[in-house]
XYZ file of N, CA and C in Angstrom:
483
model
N 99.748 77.849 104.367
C 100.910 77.820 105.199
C 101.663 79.104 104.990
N 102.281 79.449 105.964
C 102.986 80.969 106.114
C 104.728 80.510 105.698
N 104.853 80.705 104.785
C 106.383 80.530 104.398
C 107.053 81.567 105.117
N 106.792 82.779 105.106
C 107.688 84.172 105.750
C 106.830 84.863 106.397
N 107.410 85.890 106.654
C 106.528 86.989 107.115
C 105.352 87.591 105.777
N 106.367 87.489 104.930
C 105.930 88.066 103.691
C 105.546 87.499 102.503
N 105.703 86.180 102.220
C 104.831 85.391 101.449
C 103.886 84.248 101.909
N 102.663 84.277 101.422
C 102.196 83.395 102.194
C 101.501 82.350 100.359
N 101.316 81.003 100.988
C 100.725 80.157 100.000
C 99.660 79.147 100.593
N 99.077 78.105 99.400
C 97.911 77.718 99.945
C 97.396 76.634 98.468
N 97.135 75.738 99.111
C 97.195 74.865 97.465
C 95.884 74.112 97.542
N 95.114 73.428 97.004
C 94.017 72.622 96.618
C 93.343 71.806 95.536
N 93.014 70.808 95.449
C 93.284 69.827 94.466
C 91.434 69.119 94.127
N 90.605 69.129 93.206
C 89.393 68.742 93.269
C 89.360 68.150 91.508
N 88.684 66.885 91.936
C 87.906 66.623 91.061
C 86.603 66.892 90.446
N 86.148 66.853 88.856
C 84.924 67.472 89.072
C 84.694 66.527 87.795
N 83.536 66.151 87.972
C 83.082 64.834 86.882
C 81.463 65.478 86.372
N 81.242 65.878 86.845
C 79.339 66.464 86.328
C 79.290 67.612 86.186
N 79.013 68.387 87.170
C 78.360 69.889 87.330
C 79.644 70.786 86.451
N 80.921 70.539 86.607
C 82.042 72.217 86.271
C 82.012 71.183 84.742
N 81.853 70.172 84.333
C 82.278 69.805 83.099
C 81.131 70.589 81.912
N 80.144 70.612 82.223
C 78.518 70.996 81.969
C 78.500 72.181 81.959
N 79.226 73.266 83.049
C 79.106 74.729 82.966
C 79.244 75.424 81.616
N 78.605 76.026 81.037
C 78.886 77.272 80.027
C 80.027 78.121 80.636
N 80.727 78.190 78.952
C 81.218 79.909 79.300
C 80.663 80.592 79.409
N 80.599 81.733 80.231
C 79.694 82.681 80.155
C 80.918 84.306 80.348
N 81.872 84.149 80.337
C 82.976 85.571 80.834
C 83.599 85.587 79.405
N 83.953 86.599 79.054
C 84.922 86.902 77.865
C 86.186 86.885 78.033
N 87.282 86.677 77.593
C 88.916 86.706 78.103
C 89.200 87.898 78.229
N 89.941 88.337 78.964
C 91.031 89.473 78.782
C 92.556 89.194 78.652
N 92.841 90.740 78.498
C 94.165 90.566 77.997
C 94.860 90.244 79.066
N 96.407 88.837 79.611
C 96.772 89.041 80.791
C 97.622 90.001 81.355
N 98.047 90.505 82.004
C 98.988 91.465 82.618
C 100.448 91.090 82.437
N 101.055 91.788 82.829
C 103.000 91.376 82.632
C 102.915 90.633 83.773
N 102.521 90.828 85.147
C 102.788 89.852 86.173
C 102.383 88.506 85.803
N 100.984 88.556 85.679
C 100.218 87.360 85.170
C 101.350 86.438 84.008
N 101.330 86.888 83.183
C 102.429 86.444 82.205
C 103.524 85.650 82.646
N 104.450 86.807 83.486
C 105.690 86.364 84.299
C 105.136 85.008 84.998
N 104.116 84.891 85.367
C 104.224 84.007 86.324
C 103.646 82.539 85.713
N 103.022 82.557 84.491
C 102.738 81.761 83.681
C 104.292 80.911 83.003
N 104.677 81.703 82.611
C 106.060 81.917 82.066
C 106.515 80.706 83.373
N 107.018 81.594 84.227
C 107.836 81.272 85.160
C 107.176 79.301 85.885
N 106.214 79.427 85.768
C 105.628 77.541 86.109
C 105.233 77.359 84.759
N 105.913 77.431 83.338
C 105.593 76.480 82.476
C 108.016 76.298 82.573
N 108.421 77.353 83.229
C 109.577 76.732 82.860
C 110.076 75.736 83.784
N 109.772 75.549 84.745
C 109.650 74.754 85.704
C 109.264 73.281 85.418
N 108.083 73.497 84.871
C 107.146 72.041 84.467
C 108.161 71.852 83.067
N 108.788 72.387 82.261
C 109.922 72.064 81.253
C 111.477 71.242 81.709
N 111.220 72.187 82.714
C 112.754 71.549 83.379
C 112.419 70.229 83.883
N 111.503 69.507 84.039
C 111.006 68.236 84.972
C 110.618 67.667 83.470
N 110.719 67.932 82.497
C 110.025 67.293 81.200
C 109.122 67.346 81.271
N 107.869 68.231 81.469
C 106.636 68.029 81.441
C 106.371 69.236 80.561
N 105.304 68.820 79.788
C 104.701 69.904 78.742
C 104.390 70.947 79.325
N 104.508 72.181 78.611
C 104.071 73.460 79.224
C 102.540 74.013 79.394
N 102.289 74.215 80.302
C 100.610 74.647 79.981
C 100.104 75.730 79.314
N 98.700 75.294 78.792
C 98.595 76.445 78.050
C 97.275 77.061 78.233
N 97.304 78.530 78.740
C 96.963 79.292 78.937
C 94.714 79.198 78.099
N 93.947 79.027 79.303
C 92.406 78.940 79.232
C 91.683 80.013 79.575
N 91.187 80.682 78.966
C 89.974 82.064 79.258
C 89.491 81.862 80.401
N 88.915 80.486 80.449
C 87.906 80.584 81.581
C 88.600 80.658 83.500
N 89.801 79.350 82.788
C 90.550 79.429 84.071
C 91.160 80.646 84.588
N 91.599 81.214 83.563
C 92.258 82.886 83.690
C 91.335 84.042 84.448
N 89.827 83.958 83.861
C 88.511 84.381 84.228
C 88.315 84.743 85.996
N 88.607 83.084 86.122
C 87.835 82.300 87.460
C 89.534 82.826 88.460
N 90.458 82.802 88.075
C 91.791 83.466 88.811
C 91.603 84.443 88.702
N 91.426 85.509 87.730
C 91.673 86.923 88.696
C 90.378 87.143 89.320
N 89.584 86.721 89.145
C 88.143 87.278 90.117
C 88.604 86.988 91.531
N 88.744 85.699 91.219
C 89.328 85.295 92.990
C 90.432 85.773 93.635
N 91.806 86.548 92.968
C 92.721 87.105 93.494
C 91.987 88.629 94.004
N 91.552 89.279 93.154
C 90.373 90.169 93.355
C 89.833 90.625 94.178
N 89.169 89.437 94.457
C 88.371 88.810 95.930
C 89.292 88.661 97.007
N 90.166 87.964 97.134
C 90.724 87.813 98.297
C 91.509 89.200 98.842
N 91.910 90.140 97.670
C 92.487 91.323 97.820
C 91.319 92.216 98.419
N 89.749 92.314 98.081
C 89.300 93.314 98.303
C 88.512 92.303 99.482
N 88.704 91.488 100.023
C 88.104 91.143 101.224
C 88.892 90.805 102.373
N 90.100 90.891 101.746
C 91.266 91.013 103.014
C 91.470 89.183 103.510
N 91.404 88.140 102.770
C 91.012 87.236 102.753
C 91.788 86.548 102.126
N 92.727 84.830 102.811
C 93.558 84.421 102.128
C 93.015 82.776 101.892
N 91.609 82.824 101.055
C 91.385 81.033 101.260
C 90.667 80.616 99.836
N 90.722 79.427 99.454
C 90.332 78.895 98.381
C 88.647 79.090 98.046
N 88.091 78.925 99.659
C 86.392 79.282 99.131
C 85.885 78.438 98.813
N 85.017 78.445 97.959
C 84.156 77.247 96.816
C 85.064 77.399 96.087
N 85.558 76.273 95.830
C 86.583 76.286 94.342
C 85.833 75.788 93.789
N 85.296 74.533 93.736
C 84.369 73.800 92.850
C 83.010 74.671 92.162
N 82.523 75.536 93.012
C 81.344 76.551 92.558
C 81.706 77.309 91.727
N 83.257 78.023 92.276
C 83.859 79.222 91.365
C 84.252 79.116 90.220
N 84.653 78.035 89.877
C 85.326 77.492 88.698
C 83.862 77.117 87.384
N 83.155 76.189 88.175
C 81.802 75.913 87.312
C 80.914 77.381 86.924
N 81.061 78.817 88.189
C 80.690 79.585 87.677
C 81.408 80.372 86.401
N 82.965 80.333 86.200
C 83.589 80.113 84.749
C 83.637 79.948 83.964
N 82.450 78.672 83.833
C 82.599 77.483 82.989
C 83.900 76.951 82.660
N 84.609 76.552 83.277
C 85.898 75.748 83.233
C 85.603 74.176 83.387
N 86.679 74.091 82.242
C 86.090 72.375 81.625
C 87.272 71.158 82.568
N 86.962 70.271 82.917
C 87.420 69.070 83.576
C 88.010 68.192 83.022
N 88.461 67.407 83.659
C 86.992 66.533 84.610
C 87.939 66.692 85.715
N 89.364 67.048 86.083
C 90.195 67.554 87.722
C 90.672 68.653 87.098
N 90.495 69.439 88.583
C 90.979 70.492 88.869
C 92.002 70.832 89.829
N 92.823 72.175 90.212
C 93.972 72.310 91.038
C 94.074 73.885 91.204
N 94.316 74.365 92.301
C 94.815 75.874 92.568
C 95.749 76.128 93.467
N 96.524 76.418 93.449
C 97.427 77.340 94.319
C 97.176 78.937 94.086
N 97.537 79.283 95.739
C 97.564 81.017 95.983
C 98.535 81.374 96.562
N 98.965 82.474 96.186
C 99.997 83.194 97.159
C 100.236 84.436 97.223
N 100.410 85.241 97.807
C 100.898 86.369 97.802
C 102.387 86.810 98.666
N 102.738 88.324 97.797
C 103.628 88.684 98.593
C 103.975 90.281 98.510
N 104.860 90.693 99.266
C 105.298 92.295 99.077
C 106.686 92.076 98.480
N 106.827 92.934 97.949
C 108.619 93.766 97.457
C 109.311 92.060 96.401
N 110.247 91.548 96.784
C 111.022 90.585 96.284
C 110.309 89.184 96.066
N 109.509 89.111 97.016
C 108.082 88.293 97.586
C 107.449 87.453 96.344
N 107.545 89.197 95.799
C 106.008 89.155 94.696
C 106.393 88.945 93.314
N 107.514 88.689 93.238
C 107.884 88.399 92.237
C 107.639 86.731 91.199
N 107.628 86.874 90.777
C 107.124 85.417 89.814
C 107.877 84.127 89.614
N 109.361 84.662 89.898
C 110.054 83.311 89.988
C 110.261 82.823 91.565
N 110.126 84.269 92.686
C 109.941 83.482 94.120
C 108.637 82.781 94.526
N 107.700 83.504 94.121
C 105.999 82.597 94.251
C 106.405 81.288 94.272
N 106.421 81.155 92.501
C 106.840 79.283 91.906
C 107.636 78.675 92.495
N 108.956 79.766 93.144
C 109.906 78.797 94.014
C 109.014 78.583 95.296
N 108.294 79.218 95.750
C 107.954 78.989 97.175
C 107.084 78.053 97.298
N 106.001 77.687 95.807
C 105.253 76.372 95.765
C 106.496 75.075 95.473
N 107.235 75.530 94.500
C 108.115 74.319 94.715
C 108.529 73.813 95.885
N 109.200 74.480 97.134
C 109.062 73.835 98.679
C 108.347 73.322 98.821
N 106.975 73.427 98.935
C 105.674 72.788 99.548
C 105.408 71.886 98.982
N 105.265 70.392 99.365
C 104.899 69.903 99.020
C 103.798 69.421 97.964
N 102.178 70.011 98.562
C 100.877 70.247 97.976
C 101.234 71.197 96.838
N 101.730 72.112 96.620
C 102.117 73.035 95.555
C 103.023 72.174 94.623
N 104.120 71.622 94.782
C 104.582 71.407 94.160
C 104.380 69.864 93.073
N 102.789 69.401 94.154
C 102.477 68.668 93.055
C 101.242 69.150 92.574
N 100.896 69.977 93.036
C 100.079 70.784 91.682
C 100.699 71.207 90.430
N 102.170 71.570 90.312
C 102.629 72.029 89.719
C 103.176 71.058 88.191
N 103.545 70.276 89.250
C 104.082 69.063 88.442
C 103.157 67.418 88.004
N 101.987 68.089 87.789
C 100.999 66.840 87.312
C 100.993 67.137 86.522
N 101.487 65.664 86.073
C 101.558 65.365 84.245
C 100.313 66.071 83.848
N 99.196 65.487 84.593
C 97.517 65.267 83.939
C 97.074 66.879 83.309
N 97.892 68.211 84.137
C 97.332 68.689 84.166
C 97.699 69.873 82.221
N 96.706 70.241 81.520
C 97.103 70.354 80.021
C 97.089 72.311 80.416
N 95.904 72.595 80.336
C 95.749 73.898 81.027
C 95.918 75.190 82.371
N 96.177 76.214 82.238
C 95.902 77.043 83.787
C 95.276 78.174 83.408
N 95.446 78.852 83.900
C 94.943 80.401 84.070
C 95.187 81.105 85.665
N 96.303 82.459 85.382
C 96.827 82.602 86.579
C 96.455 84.490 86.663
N 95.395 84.697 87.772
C 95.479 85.893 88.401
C 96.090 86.851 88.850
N 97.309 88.032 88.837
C 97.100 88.565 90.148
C 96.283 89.994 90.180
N 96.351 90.161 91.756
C 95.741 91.752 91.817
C 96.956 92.239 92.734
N 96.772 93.491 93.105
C 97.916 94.212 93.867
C 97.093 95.103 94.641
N 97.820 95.165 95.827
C 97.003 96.212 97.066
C 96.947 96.321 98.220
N 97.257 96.581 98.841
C 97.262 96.261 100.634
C 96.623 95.156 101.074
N 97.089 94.589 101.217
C 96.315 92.847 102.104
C 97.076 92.499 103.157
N 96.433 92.313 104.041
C 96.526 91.840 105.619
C 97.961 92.566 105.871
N 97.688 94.022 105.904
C 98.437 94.888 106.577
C 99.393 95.192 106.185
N 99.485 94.807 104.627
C 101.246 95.102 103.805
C 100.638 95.662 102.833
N 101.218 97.377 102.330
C 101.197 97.540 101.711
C 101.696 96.926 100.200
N 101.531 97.431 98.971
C 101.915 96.863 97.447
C 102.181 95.440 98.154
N 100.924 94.343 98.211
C 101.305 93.014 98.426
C 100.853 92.793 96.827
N 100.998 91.504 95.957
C 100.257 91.117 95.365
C 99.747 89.691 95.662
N 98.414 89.655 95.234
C 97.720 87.933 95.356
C 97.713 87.620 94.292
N 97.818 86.518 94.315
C 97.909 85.572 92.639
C 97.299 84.250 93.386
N 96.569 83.733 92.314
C 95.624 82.273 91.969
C 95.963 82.068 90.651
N 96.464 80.631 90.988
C 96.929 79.710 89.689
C 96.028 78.643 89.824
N 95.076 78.577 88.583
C 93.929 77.209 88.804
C 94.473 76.839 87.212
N 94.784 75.136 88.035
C 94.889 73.951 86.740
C 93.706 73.342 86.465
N 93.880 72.525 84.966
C 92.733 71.824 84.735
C 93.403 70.561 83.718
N 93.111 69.733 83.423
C 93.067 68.500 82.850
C 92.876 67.038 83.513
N 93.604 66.113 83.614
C 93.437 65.074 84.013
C 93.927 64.813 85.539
């Protein structure tokens, strides 16, 4: 859904009981970025303010988010894809899963408007706020996408119950 001109979001919710529980790690972690951070930061204070435990930060999920922010940046492309494939190619552990995306330019892109802009949405905002969920791992990349310069994309994929 198009919130503005300039931020856009996109949420999705899957269970996975066999195949992503079974996947190997196979990616090494990296270090996350200050955005990445900020924005981790910024939806564990959120999920605090509602009393819900803060999440905590998974290699693989982290892995499987920036590839896909990545992706959607260098393919000009704003959609979830195989989530279920992408994630098992991770090895990211289950047994439900959850992602939200969004991007934005200038004020947009900032980490506490993103989280506010999933908080509106419905689908986002109960991704955000499931108890079930223990883990995330949150992407971004930065770069011209769909005709805005310095946009950034970010993918936030949950995991637990």
């Amino acid at each position: 859904m198009q919130l503005s001109k300039q931020i856009g979001v996109a949420c999705g919710v899957t269970l996975a009981f066999l195949a992503l529980s079974l996947a190997p790690a196979s990616h090494a972690a990296t270090t996350q970025s200050q955005v990445e951070q900020s924005l981790i930061d910024a939806v564990n204070d959120v999920r605090v303010a509602y009393n819900l435990r803060p999440l905590r930060v998974d290699p693989a999920l982290f892995e499987a988010a920036r590839s896909h922010s990545t992706t959607l940046l260098q393919q000009n492309v704003f959609t979830h894809g195989a989530f279920g494939e992408r994630i098992a190619e991770f090895g990211a552990r289950g047994p439900a899963y959850g992602e939200n995306l969004a991007w934005g330019t200038g004020s947009y892109a900032r980490a506490r408007s993103i989280v506010d802009s999933w908080m509106r949405s419905p689908g986002h905002r109960a991704n955000l706020l499931r108890p079930g969920w223990k883990r995330i791992g949150i992407g971004a990349a930065s770069g011209r996408f769909l005709g805005h310069a310095g946009a950034t994309v970010v993918t936030a994929d949950f995991a637990g119950s």
